[in-house]
Short mmCIF file of C-alpha atoms in Angstrom, two decimals:
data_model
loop_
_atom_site.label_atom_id
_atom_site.label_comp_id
_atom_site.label_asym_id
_atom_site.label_seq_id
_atom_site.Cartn_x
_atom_site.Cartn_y
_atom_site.Cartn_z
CA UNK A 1434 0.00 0.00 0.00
CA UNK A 1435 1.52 3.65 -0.87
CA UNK A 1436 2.06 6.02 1.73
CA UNK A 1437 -0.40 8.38 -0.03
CA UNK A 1438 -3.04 5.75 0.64
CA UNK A 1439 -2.14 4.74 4.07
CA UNK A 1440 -2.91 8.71 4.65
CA UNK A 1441 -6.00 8.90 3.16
CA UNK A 1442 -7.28 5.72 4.79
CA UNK A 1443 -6.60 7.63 8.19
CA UNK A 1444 -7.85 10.96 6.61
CA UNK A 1445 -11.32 8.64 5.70
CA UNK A 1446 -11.32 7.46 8.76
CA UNK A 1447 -11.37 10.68 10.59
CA UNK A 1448 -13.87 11.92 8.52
CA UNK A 1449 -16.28 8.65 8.99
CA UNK A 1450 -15.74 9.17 13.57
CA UNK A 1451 -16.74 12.89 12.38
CA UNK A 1452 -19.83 12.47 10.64
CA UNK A 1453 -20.66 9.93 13.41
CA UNK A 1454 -20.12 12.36 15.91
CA UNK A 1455 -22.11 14.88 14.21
CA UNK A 1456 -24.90 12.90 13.63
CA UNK A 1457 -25.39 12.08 17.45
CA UNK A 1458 -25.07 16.29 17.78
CA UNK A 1459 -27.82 17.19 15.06
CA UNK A 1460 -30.07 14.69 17.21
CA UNK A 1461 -29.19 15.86 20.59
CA UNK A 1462 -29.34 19.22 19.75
CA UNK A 1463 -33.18 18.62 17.86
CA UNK A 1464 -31.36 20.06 14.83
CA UNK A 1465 -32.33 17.19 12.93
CA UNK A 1466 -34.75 14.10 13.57
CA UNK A 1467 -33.96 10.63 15.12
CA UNK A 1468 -33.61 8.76 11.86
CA UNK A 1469 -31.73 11.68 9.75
CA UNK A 1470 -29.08 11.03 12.64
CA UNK A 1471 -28.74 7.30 11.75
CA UNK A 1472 -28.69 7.52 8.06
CA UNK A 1473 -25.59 9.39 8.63
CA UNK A 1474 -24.09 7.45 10.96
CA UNK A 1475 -24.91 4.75 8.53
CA UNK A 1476 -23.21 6.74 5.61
CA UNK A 1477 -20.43 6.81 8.30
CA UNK A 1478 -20.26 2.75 9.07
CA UNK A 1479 -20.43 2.21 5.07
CA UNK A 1480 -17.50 4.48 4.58
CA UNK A 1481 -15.63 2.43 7.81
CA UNK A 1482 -16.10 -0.72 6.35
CA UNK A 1483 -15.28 -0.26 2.58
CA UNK A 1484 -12.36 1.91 3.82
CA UNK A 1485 -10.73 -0.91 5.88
CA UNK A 1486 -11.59 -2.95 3.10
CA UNK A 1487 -11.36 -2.69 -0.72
CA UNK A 1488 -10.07 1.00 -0.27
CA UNK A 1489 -7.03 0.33 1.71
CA UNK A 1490 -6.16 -2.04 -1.32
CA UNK A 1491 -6.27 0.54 -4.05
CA UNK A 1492 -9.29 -1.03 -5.69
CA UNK A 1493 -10.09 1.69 -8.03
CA UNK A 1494 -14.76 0.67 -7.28
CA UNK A 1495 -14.02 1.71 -3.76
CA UNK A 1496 -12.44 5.36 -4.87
CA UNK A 1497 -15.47 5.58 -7.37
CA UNK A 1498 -17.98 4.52 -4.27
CA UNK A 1499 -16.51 6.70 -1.81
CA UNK A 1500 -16.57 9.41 -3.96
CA UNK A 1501 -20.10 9.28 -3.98
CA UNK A 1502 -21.00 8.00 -0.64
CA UNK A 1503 -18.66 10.61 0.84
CA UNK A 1504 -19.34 13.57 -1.37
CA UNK A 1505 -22.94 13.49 -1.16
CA UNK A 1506 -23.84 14.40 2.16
CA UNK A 1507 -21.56 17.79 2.67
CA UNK A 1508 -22.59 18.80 -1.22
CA UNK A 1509 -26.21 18.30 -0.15
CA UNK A 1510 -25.71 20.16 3.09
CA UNK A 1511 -24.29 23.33 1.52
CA UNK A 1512 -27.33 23.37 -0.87
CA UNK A 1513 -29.86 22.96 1.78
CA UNK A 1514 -28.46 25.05 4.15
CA UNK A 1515 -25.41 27.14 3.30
CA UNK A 1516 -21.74 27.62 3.89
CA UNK A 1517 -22.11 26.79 7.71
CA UNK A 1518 -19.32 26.00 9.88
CA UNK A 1519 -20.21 21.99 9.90
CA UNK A 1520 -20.50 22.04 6.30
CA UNK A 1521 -17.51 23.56 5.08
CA UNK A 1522 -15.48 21.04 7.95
CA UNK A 1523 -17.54 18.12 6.66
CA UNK A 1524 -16.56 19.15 2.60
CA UNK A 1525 -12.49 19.54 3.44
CA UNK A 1526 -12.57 16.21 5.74
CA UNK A 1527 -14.60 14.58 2.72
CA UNK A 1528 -12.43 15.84 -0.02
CA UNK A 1529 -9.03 15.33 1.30
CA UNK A 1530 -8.85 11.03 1.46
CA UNK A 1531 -11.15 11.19 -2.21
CA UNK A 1532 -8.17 13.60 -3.68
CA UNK A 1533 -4.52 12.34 -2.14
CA UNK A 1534 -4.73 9.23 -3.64
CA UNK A 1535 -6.41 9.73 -6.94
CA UNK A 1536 -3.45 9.54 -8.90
CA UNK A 1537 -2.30 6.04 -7.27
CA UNK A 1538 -5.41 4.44 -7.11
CA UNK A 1539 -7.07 5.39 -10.44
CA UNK A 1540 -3.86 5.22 -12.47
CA UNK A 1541 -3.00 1.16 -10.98
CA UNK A 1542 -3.52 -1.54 -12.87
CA UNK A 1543 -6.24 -2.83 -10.59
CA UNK A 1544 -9.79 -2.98 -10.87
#
């Protein structure tokens, strides 16, 4: 595994204990509704397990997949409710582990 990879799997990771973090805060604080909460912590466990998975391998479907399982929620967010602190925290933590290792995973002869 490249170094560049072995960041960005911490770098996912960080951003996955994040968005479960802040989805136990947008409950507790009754900014958002019970199961909104859990379908980002489950966005959150999804991203965990392909991470320490297929991503940690350079398999170029888990880039494509986290792209879009990561990238969703933060672009989302920003439409639906501006550039607020959370958001623009949850777009850099998402975008940094999808963008480091571009180059080495899409570029490798794997699949």
């Amino acid at each position: 595994m490249s170094k560049l990879i072995k960041v960005s799997v911490v770098l996912m990771l960080i951003m996955a204990l994040f968005r479960i973090f802040a989805s136990i805060q947008m409950v507790l604080s009754g900014e958002k509704e019970l199961d909104s909460g859990i379908l980002f912590a489950l966005n959150a466990i999804a991203v965990i397990g392909i991470t320490l998975g297929a991503y940690q391998k350079g398999e170029k479907w888990a880039w494509w997949t986290l792209l879009v399982i990561v990238m969703t929620p933060p672009i989302y967010c920003i439409f639906a409710h501006g550039w607020l602190a959370w958001n623009i925290i949850g777009l850099v933590l998402s975008t940094l582990p999808i963008v480091i290792p571009a180059k080495a995973i899409l570029c490798s002869k794997r699949t």
